[in-house]
mmCIF file of C-alpha atoms and ligand atoms in Angstrom:
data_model
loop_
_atom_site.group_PDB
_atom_site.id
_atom_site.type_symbol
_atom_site.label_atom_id
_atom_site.label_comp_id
_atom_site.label_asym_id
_atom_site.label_seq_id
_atom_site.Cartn_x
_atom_site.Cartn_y
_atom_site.Cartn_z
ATOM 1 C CA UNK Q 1 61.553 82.285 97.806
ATOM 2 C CA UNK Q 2 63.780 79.944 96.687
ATOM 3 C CA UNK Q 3 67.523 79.946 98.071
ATOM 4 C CA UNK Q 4 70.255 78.370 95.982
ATOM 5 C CA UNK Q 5 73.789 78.546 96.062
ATOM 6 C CA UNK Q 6 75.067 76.433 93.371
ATOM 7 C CA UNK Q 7 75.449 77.689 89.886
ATOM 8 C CA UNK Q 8 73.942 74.433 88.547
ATOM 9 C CA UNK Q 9 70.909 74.552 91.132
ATOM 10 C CA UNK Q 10 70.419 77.887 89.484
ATOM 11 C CA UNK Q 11 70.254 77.164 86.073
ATOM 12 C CA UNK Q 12 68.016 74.362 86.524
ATOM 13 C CA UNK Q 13 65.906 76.511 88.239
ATOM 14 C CA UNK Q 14 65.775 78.901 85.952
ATOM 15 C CA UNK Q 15 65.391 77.020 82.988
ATOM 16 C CA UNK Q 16 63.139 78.294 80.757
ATOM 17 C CA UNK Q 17 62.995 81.605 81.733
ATOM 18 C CA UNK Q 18 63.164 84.148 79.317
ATOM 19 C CA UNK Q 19 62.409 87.369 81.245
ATOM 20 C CA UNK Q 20 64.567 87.169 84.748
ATOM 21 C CA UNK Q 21 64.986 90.549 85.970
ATOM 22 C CA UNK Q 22 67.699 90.735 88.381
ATOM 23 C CA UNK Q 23 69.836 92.907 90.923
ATOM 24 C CA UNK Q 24 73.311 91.736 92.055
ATOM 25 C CA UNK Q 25 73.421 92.788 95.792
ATOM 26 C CA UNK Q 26 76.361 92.183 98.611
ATOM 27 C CA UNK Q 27 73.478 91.973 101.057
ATOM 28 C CA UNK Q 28 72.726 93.804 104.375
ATOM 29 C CA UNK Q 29 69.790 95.290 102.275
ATOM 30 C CA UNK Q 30 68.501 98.561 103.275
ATOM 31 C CA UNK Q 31 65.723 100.232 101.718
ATOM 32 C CA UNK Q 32 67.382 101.564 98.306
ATOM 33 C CA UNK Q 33 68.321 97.768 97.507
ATOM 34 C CA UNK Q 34 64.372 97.326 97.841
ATOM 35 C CA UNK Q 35 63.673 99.708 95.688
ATOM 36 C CA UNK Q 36 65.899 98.063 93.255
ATOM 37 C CA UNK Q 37 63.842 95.018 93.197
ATOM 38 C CA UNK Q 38 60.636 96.466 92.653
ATOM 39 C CA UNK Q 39 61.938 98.487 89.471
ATOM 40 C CA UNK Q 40 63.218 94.970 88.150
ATOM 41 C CA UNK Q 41 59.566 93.558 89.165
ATOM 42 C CA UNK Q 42 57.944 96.654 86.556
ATOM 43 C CA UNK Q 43 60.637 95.238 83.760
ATOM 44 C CA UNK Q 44 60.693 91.390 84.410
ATOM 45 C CA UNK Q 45 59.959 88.429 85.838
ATOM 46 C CA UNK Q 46 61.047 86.376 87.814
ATOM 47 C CA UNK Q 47 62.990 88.617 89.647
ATOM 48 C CA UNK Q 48 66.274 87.133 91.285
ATOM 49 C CA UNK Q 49 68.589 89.022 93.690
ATOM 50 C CA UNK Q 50 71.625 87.861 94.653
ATOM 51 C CA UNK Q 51 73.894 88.423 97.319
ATOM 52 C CA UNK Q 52 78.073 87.671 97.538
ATOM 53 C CA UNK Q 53 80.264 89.959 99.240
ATOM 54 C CA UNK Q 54 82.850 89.830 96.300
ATOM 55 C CA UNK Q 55 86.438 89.748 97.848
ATOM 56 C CA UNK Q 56 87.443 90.652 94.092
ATOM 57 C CA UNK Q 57 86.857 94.655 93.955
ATOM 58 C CA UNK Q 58 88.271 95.073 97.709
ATOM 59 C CA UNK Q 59 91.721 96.255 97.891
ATOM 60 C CA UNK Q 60 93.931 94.796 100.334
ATOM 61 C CA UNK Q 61 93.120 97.377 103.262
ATOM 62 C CA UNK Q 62 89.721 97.981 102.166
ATOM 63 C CA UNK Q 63 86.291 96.263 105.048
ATOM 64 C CA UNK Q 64 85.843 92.753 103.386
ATOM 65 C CA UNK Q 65 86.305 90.963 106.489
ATOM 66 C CA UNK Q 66 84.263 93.888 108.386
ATOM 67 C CA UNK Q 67 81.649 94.668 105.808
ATOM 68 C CA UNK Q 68 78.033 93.591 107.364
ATOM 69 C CA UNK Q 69 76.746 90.846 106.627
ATOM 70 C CA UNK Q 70 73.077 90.524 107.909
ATOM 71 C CA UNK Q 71 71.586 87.163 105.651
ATOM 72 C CA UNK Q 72 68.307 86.098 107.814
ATOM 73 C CA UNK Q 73 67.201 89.970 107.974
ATOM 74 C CA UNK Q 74 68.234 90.038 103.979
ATOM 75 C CA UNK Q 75 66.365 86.921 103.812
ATOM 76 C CA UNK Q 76 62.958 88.018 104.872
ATOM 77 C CA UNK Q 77 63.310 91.263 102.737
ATOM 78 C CA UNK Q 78 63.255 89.691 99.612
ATOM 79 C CA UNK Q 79 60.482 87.087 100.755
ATOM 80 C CA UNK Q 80 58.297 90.363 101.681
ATOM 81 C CA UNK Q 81 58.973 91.674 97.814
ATOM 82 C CA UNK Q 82 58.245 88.773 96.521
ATOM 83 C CA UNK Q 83 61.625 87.389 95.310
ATOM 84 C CA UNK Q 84 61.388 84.122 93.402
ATOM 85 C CA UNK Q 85 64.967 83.549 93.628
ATOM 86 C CA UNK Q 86 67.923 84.378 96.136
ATOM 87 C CA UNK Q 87 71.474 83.668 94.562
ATOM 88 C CA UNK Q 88 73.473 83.108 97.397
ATOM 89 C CA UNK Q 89 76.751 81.485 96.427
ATOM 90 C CA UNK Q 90 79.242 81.208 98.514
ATOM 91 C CA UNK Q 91 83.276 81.990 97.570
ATOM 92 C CA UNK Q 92 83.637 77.999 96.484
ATOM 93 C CA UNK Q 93 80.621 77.782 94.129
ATOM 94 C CA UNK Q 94 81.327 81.185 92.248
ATOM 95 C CA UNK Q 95 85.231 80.924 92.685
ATOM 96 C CA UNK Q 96 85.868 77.515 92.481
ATOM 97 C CA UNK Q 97 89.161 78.135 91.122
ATOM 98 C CA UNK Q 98 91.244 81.259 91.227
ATOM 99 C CA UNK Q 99 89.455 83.624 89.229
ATOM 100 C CA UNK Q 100 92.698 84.416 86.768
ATOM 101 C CA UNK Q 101 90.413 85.712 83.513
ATOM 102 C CA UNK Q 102 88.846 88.794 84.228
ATOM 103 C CA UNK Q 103 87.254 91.787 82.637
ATOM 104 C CA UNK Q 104 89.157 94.704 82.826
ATOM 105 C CA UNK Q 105 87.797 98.116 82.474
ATOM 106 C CA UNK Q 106 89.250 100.796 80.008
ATOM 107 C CA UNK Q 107 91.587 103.251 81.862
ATOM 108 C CA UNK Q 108 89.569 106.234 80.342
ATOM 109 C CA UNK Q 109 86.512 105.619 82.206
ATOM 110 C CA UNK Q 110 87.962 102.526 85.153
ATOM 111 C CA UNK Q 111 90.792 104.167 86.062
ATOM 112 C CA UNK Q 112 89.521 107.704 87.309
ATOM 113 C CA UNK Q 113 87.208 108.664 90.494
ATOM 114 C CA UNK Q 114 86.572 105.937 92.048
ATOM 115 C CA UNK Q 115 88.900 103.560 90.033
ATOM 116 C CA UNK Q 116 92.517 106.091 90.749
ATOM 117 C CA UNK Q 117 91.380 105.807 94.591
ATOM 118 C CA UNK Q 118 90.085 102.111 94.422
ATOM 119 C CA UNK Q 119 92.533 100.195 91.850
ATOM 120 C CA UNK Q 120 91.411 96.772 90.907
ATOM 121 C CA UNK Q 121 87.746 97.716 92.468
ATOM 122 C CA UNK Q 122 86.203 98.027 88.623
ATOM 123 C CA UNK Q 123 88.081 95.313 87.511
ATOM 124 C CA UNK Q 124 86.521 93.341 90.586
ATOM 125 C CA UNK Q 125 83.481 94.339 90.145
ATOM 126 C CA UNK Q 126 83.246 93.877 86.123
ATOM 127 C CA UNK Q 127 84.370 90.365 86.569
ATOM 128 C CA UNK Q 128 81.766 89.854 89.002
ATOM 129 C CA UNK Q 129 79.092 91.219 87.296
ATOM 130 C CA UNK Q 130 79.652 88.808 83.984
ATOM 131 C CA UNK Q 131 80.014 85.763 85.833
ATOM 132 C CA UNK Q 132 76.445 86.341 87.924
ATOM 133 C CA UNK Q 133 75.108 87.658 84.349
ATOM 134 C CA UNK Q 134 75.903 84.578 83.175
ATOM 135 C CA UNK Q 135 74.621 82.342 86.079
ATOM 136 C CA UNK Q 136 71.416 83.848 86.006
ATOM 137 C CA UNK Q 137 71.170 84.923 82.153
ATOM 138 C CA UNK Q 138 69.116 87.872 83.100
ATOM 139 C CA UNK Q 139 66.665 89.472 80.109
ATOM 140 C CA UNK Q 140 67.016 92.617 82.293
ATOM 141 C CA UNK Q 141 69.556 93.678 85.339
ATOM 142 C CA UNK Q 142 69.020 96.775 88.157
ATOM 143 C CA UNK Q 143 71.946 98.432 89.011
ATOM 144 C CA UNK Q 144 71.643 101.827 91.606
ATOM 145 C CA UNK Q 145 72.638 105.577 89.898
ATOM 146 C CA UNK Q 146 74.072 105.825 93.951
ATOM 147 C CA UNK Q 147 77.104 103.959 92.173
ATOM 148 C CA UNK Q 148 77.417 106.183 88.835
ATOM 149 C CA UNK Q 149 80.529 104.516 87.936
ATOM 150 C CA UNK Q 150 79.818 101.434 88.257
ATOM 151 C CA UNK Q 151 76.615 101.235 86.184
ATOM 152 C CA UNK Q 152 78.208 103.715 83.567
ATOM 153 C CA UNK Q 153 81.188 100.477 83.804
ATOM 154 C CA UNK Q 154 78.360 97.840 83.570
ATOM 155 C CA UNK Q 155 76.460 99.299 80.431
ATOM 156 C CA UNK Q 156 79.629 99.752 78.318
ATOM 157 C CA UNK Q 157 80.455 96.002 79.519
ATOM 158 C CA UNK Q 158 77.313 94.910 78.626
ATOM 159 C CA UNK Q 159 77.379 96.783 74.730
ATOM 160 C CA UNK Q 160 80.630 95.540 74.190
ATOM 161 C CA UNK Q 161 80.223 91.943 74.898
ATOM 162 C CA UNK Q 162 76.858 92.094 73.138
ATOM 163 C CA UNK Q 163 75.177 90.737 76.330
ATOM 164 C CA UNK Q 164 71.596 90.057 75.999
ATOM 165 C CA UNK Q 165 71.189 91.598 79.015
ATOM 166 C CA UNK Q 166 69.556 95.374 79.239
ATOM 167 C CA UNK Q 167 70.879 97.228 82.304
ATOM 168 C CA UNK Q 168 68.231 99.870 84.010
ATOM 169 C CA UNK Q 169 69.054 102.713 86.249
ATOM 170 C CA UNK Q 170 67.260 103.528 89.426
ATOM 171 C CA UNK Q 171 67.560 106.552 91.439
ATOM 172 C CA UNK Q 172 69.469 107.245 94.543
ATOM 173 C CA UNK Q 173 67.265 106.294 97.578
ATOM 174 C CA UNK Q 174 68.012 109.261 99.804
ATOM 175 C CA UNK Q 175 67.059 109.327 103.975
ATOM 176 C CA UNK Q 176 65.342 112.208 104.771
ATOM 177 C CA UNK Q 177 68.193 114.939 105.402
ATOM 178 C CA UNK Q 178 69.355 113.315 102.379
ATOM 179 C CA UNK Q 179 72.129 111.151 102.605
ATOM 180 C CA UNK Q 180 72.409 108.381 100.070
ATOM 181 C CA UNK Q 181 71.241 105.371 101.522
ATOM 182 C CA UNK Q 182 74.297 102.544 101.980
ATOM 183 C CA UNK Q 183 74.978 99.873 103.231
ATOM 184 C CA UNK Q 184 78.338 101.453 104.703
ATOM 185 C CA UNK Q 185 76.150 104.667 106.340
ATOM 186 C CA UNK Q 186 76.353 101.531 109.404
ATOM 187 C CA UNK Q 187 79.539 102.521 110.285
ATOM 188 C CA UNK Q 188 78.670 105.922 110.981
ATOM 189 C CA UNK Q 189 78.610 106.765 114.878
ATOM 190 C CA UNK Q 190 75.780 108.574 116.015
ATOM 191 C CA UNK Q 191 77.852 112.601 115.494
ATOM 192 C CA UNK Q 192 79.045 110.971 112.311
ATOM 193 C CA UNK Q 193 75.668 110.007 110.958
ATOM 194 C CA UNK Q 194 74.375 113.905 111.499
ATOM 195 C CA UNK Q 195 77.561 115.490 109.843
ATOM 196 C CA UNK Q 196 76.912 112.628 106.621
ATOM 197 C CA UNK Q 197 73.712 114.707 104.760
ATOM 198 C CA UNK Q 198 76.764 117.769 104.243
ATOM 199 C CA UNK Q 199 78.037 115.551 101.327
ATOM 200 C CA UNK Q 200 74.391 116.048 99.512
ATOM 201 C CA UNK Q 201 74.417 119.473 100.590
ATOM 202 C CA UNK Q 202 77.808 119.738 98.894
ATOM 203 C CA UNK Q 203 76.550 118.559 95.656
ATOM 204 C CA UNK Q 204 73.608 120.594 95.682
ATOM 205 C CA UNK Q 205 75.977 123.632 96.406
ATOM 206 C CA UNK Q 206 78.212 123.016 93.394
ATOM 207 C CA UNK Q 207 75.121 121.941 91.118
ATOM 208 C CA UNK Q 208 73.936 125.427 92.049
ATOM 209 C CA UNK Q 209 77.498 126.925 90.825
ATOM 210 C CA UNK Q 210 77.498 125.036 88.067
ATOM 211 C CA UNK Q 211 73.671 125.967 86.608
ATOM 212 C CA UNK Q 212 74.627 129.612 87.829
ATOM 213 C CA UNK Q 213 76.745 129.690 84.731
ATOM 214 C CA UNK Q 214 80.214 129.698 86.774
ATOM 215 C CA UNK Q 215 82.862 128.245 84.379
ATOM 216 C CA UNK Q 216 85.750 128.099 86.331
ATOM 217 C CA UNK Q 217 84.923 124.165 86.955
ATOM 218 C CA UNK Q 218 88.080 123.585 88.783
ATOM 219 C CA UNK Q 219 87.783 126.050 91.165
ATOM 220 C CA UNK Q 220 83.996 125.335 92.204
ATOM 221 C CA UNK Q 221 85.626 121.429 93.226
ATOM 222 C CA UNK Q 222 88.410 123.600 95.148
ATOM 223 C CA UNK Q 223 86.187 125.537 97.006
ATOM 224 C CA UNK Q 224 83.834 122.301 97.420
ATOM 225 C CA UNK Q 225 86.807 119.864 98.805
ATOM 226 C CA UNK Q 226 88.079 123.245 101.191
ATOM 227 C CA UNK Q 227 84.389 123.354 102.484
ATOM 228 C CA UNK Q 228 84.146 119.473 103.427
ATOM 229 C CA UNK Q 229 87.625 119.497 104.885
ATOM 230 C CA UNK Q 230 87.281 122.545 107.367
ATOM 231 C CA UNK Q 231 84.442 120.364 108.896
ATOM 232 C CA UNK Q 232 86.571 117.591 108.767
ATOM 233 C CA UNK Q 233 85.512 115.255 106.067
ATOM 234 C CA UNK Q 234 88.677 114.031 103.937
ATOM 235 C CA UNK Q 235 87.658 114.230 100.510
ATOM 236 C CA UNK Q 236 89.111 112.467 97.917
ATOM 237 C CA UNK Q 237 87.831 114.206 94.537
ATOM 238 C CA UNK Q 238 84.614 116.297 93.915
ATOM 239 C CA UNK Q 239 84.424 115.999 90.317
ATOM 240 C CA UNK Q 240 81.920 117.693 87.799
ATOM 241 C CA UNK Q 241 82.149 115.532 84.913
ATOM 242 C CA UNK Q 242 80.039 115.259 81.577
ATOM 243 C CA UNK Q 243 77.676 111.947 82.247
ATOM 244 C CA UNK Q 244 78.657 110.694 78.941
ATOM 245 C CA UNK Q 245 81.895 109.644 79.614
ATOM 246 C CA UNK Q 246 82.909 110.848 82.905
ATOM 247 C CA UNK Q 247 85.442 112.697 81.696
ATOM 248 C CA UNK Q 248 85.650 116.727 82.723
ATOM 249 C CA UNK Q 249 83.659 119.372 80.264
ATOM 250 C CA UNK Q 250 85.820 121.569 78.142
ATOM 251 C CA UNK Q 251 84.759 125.156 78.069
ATOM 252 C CA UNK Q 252 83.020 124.238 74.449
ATOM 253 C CA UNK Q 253 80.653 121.630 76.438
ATOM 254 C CA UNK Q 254 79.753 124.042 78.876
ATOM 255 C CA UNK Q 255 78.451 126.560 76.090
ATOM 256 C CA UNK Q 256 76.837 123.758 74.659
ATOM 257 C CA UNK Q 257 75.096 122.560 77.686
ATOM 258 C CA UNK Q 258 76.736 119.242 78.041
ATOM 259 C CA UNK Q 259 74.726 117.169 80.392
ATOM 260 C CA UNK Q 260 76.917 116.560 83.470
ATOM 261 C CA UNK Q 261 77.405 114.965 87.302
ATOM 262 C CA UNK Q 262 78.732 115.692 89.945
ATOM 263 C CA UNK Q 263 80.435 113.143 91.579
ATOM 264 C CA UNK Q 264 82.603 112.913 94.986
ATOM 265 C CA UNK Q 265 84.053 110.573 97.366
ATOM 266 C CA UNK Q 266 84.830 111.598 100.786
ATOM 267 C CA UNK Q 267 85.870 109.781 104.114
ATOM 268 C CA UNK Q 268 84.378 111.000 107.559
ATOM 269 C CA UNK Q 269 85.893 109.096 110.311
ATOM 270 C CA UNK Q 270 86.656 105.782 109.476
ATOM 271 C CA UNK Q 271 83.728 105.768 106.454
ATOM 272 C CA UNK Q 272 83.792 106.525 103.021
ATOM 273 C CA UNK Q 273 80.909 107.717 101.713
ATOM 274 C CA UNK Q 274 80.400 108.615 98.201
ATOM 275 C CA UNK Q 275 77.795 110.501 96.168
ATOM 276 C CA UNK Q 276 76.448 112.152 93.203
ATOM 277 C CA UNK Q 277 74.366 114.182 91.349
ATOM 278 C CA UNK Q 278 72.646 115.320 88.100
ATOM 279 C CA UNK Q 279 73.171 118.634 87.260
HETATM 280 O O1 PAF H 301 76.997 97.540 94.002
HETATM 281 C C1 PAF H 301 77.243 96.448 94.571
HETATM 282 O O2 PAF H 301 76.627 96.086 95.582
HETATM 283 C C2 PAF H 301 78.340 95.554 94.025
HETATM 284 O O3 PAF H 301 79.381 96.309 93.481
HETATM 285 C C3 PAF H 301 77.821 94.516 92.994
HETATM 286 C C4 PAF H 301 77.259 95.184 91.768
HETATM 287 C C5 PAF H 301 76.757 93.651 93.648
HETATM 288 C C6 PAF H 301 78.977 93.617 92.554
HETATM 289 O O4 PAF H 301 79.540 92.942 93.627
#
């Protein structure tokens, strides 16, 4: 596997190439990132992965200076999946400059859930995404359904600015009892990490609501955010939401069996986990 940092290095590189898969990573891989790159192996090839903590989509009080950064164990990863390319810039080579133009997300679907909660973090993460797009001039690009948002952001970028660039959706890579598998599930202490699979358990429970024909949508979050907060959690939304748009399902969508998601966000101890799921 080939490790380059500089965008030039890259393109040389990659010169050529006409059927790069890749999947933009911050690193400290766990299995669901691995998972990632063998989906872009079934729809491409080379595959390239990068990794760049992007100091862009975290807010001033958010973990960029704490969030792990493991790059030998990351390293032989990729080499074991078979990885032709690591992108591994470092702040210089992508930012060079300040970054002042940027991509900013439409309010509608950038500025709710995770975007009312995490200002700037789509517009962070749009920006981003474009610039490695357009290092690596992927033919295809692997983005995780763990972040719903986010790839729903990354597809709409990617129509509207005609990229030629086809995004692909992978599952949720879920541990055993279930929790979503992140790079942030670290932090967790040991009591922490055995509370963490009640999130999933949470979305099942309102999935289950919702299918059971309940219609009172608002109340079934209620009841939802109540539950996680008597066992301590601090939730910040659990949202059932239509996965078209993200937006919430009028009583005419539910009769007409609108596909929807459930989506939450929730902070136990110190870590904020977040989660969703198909209904
Ligand atoms: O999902 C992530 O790890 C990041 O948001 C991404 C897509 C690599 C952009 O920094």
């Amino acid at each position: 596997m080939k490790i380059i940092s500089s965008i030039e290095e890259l393109r040389d590189q990659l010169r050529g190439q006409l059927r790069t898969a890749f999947v933009p990573t911050m690193g400290n891989l766990h299995e669901g990132h691995l998972s990632l790159m063998r989906l872009a192996r079934r729809h491409g090839d080379p595959v390239v992965a990068s990794i760049f903590v992007n100091r862009l989509q975290f807010g001033p009080n958010e973990d960029f200076d704490k969030y792990p950064r493991t790059f030998q164990a990351d390293v032989e990863k990729l080499e074991k999946e078979g990885v032709y390319v690591l992108f591994a810039p470092t702040e210089k080579d992508l930012y060079p400059e300040p970054q002042e133009y940027r991509v900013q997300p439409p309010d509608d679907l950038g500025g709710i859930l995770e975007g009312e909660f995490r200002p700037g973090f789509f517009n962070g993460v749009s920006t981003v995404v474009l610039k490695l797009f357009s290092c690596v001039q992927p033919k295809v690009a692997v983005f995780g359904k763990k972040d719903y948002q986010q790839l729903m952001i990354i597809r709409n970028m990617a129509k509207q600015f005609a990229l030629p660039t086809e995004i692909i959706a992978a599952e949720t890579w879920r541990a055993e009892d279930g929790l979503a598998l992140s790079s942030r599930n670290g932090y967790l202490n040991a009591e922490e990490r055995a509370e963490a699979p009640v999130l999933y358990q949470t979305l099942n429970r309102v999935a289950e609501e919702v299918r059971s024909g309940r219609t009172d949508i608002r109340k079934i979050e209620e009841e939802a955010m109540a539950a996680l907060a008597t066992r301590h959690w601090k939730p910040d939304y659990v949202a059932v939401r239509k996965r078209s748009n993200l937006q919430p399902p009028s009583a005419e969508d539910l009769a007409n069996q609108e596909a929807l998601v459930v989506l939450t966000a929730a902070k136990l101890g110190n870590t904020r986990l977040i989660d969703n799921l198909e209904i």
